[in-house]
Amino acid sequence: MAHRSGPSGFLLTTYDTAVNWTRTRSMWTATFGLACCAIEMMATGAAHNDLARFGMEVFRASPRQADLMIVAGRVSQKMAPVLRQVYDQMSEPKWVISMGACASTGGMFNNYALVQGVDEVVPVDVYVPGCPPGPQSLMHGILTLQDKVMSGEITR
Amino acid sequence: MSDTPNVVTGDLEAPTTEAPQELSESTSEVAENRREVHDMWVAGSEEPGWMRSYTDEGAQEMLDAGDEPVQEIYRGTVVTDDFIEDEPADDDELQILNMGPQHPSTHGVLRLHLELDGETIRRVKPIIGYLHTGMEKTAETLTYMQGSTNVTRMDYLSPMHMELAFSLAVESLLGVEIPERGQAIRILLTELNRVSSHLVWAATQGTDLGAVSMLIYGLRDREYILQFFEKTTGLRMNHNFIRPGGVAADLPDGWEEDIEQIIGKVEQGVSEYEELFNGNPIFRDRTIGVGVITPEECKALGVSGPIARGSGINWDLRKAFPYSGIEKYDFEVPTGKHGDVWDRYIVRIEEIKQSLGIVRQVLETMPAGDYRTEDRKVTPPPRKRIDESMEALIHHFKLFTSGFKAPAGETYRAVESPRGELGMYIVSDGRERPWRMHARTPSFNHVQALPTMMTDSLVADIVATIASCDPVLGDVDR
């Protein structure tokens, strides 16, 4: 196919786009519901909001089958190693959305118990603000991530 | 004892109090990874830090059998943890299964340490703390004005009940009376919240037993209630709407039509669930006789709410200790007989209907008047007055920055949350912040009842039992 597709260079650039397109259109999510935001994440996947429109309704319990981890809720010091382990178990390429104020910055709980921002533990691609973010906010965050994936390199 | 007893000397890496020498050394060595907990510990007291432990993974190993404490409840009943009484576990025969904390059927971050003999569960040990947020400690730094912002995030499926319990406790310290309309709005919102919480329970109970379409149905009907909450309070969850002194605002225009629609839609939805579940042989087989807890065990373990009622205990705080004028409304307390998952299902579905009945009565009898107390000590001046009067502006500013002071004393007020008895215990030393706040949350007791329900049942019953307990881990760990 490469030999029949036109001048050189054409194939490589469209190859990137094609790979990125497939990645965005079937991005499976690892369930990582922690607190209030998890309920809103469930609401995003259920009726009225219907995350299936973006090819993302498949919430995988196994991190090995997932591409995206939505950290939904407050991350305690005790949960942080678990979170990191789940992240390590996900196969590349993988992305992380930090959902809500607590996951992003610790939120209103600046105390001994919480990790002050999940980016201390895993690299975060998109931060979704709100306490908790509504389904529309989460979907906006997901679309932002899809834009980011579409415009990015296929290797990183 | 110093004059400000709730100030904890707080350098975590170098304890200033009389810590043992080896602890200080180990702290400095592992300070990168571990954080020492000096929580719940009053500085200068004679007590050694009884909560002193490390919050890393190593602390969660099962203790040696000799170290296990035996719970003794001084009511004539001796309850022993079932994993003490059994034969010591033989590693050759029992399989250790670790469920959670990242498991979709544990309703959050509950971790279960299971010992299996083939398909049979021999021991269960719930391990909690993965969502510990330190909210009780945070509450000591927030004024009573700000406090409901904090507590509403504990049980995120019934935020209104958390706010109500906190507000009732603060109001009982202050001795403030709430106008009738404010009380009726509180009852309206908490009963709607009970419905929405039970709808999430129905959704997850169905999903955990394989009826994934229940997730769609339950959350679909819950969304109508959440839309009303958003219209009323500005947020879908974590409302901070019920506050000490009343509620934050009056109900929005056209709320009567919204409530009518919600009642109609949810009633129709509930009849759909009953159609789906009641005659379903799979659902019946997986729930009837599963996860049984007797009334005596309920009382010994502090189980309340729908689980206790499913076992036949006719106990509802709305009847026993009525709050916010709920005694004016007519409703039944459904009870079961057998204490299994099926009876809890029946009780919760019936509670949805009863709560909708209360909501309908509130709709018909909503009194006119003010929605918050006239007491200017806790209520900010009306918005119009702020434009006219400098004193009103100062008053408003002081109230929201410094808060109001509560007289010294202690109080405990409880409400019936969708999960059971939800109480707030507040100790005041006369300042504008609680000296200590403790939440008696029902899910905590229900999680400790899980071993009683699960021991010697089958692996497949685990998710059915957990779902029927309806634990909210934010409620457990706080």
mmCIF file of N, CA, C and O in Angstrom, chain B residues 17-20 23 36-43 45-54:
data_model
loop_
_atom_site.group_PDB
_atom_site.id
_atom_site.type_symbol
_atom_site.label_atom_id
_atom_site.label_comp_id
_atom_site.label_asym_id
_atom_site.label_seq_id
_atom_site.Cartn_x
_atom_site.Cartn_y
_atom_site.Cartn_z
ATOM 1 N N THR B 17 6.889 16.235 70.966
ATOM 2 C CA THR B 17 6.506 15.648 72.243
ATOM 3 C C THR B 17 7.390 14.451 72.534
ATOM 4 O O THR B 17 8.252 14.088 71.755
ATOM 5 N N GLU B 18 7.087 13.832 73.709
ATOM 6 C CA GLU B 18 8.017 12.820 74.176
ATOM 7 C C GLU B 18 7.880 11.533 73.364
ATOM 8 O O GLU B 18 7.241 10.582 73.785
ATOM 9 N N ALA B 19 8.412 11.554 72.171
ATOM 10 C CA ALA B 19 8.361 10.365 71.332
ATOM 11 C C ALA B 19 9.537 9.464 71.668
ATOM 12 O O ALA B 19 10.613 9.944 72.018
ATOM 13 N N PRO B 20 9.340 8.161 71.589
ATOM 14 C CA PRO B 20 10.466 7.267 71.839
ATOM 15 C C PRO B 20 11.597 7.517 70.837
ATOM 16 O O PRO B 20 11.363 7.935 69.711
ATOM 17 N N LEU B 23 11.640 5.755 67.472
ATOM 18 C CA LEU B 23 10.630 6.205 66.527
ATOM 19 C C LEU B 23 11.130 7.428 65.774
ATOM 20 O O LEU B 23 10.954 7.544 64.572
ATOM 21 N N GLU B 36 3.936 10.019 59.520
ATOM 22 C CA GLU B 36 3.461 9.585 60.818
ATOM 23 C C GLU B 36 2.171 10.309 61.160
ATOM 24 O O GLU B 36 1.999 11.480 60.866
ATOM 25 N N VAL B 37 1.291 9.613 61.772
ATOM 26 C CA VAL B 37 -0.016 10.193 62.063
ATOM 27 C C VAL B 37 -0.069 10.560 63.537
ATOM 28 O O VAL B 37 0.052 9.713 64.410
ATOM 29 N N HIS B 38 -0.218 11.826 63.790
ATOM 30 C CA HIS B 38 -0.416 12.256 65.170
ATOM 31 C C HIS B 38 -1.846 12.712 65.374
ATOM 32 O O HIS B 38 -2.144 13.549 66.202
ATOM 33 N N ASP B 39 -2.689 12.161 64.581
ATOM 34 C CA ASP B 39 -4.084 12.605 64.597
ATOM 35 C C ASP B 39 -4.728 12.297 65.945
ATOM 36 O O ASP B 39 -4.305 11.415 66.667
ATOM 37 N N MET B 40 -5.800 13.005 66.260
ATOM 38 C CA MET B 40 -6.622 12.737 67.440
ATOM 39 C C MET B 40 -5.793 12.780 68.718
ATOM 40 O O MET B 40 -6.035 12.053 69.653
ATOM 41 N N TRP B 41 -4.822 13.595 68.745
ATOM 42 C CA TRP B 41 -3.908 13.545 69.856
ATOM 43 C C TRP B 41 -3.711 14.960 70.359
ATOM 44 O O TRP B 41 -3.219 15.827 69.655
ATOM 45 N N VAL B 42 -4.097 15.175 71.550
ATOM 46 C CA VAL B 42 -4.025 16.515 72.106
ATOM 47 C C VAL B 42 -2.610 16.766 72.605
ATOM 48 O O VAL B 42 -2.059 15.961 73.365
ATOM 49 N N ALA B 43 -2.041 17.885 72.179
ATOM 50 C CA ALA B 43 -0.680 18.185 72.582
ATOM 51 C C ALA B 43 -0.607 18.401 74.080
ATOM 52 O O ALA B 43 -1.489 18.986 74.689
ATOM 53 N N SER B 45 -0.901 16.284 76.392
ATOM 54 C CA SER B 45 -1.604 15.347 77.259
ATOM 55 C C SER B 45 -0.675 14.217 77.658
ATOM 56 O O SER B 45 0.349 13.982 77.041
ATOM 57 N N GLU B 46 -1.065 13.519 78.691
ATOM 58 C CA GLU B 46 -0.222 12.459 79.203
ATOM 59 C C GLU B 46 -0.273 11.229 78.319
ATOM 60 O O GLU B 46 0.609 10.394 78.338
ATOM 61 N N GLU B 47 -1.338 11.119 77.558
ATOM 62 C CA GLU B 47 -1.511 9.941 76.731
ATOM 63 C C GLU B 47 -0.425 9.868 75.667
ATOM 64 O O GLU B 47 -0.114 10.866 75.043
ATOM 65 N N PRO B 48 0.136 8.707 75.464
ATOM 66 C CA PRO B 48 0.966 8.592 74.268
ATOM 67 C C PRO B 48 0.066 8.601 73.044
ATOM 68 O O PRO B 48 -1.133 8.394 73.150
ATOM 69 N N GLY B 49 0.616 8.904 71.891
ATOM 70 C CA GLY B 49 -0.212 9.007 70.700
ATOM 71 C C GLY B 49 -0.797 7.664 70.332
ATOM 72 O O GLY B 49 -0.135 6.820 69.764
ATOM 73 N N TRP B 50 -2.057 7.493 70.661
ATOM 74 C CA TRP B 50 -2.630 6.166 70.492
ATOM 75 C C TRP B 50 -2.942 5.861 69.050
ATOM 76 O O TRP B 50 -3.175 4.736 68.685
ATOM 77 N N MET B 51 -2.982 6.885 68.222
ATOM 78 C CA MET B 51 -3.198 6.614 66.808
ATOM 79 C C MET B 51 -1.864 6.527 66.065
ATOM 80 O O MET B 51 -1.823 6.537 64.853
ATOM 81 N N ARG B 52 -0.761 6.473 66.820
ATOM 82 C CA ARG B 52 0.522 6.557 66.143
ATOM 83 C C ARG B 52 0.783 5.271 65.366
ATOM 84 O O ARG B 52 0.903 4.193 65.920
ATOM 85 N N SER B 53 0.832 5.398 64.122
ATOM 86 C CA SER B 53 1.120 4.234 63.288
ATOM 87 C C SER B 53 1.561 4.755 61.937
ATOM 88 O O SER B 53 1.504 5.942 61.663
ATOM 89 N N TYR B 54 2.012 3.878 61.128
ATOM 90 C CA TYR B 54 2.426 4.281 59.799
ATOM 91 C C TYR B 54 1.328 3.961 58.818
ATOM 92 O O TYR B 54 0.702 2.925 58.880
#
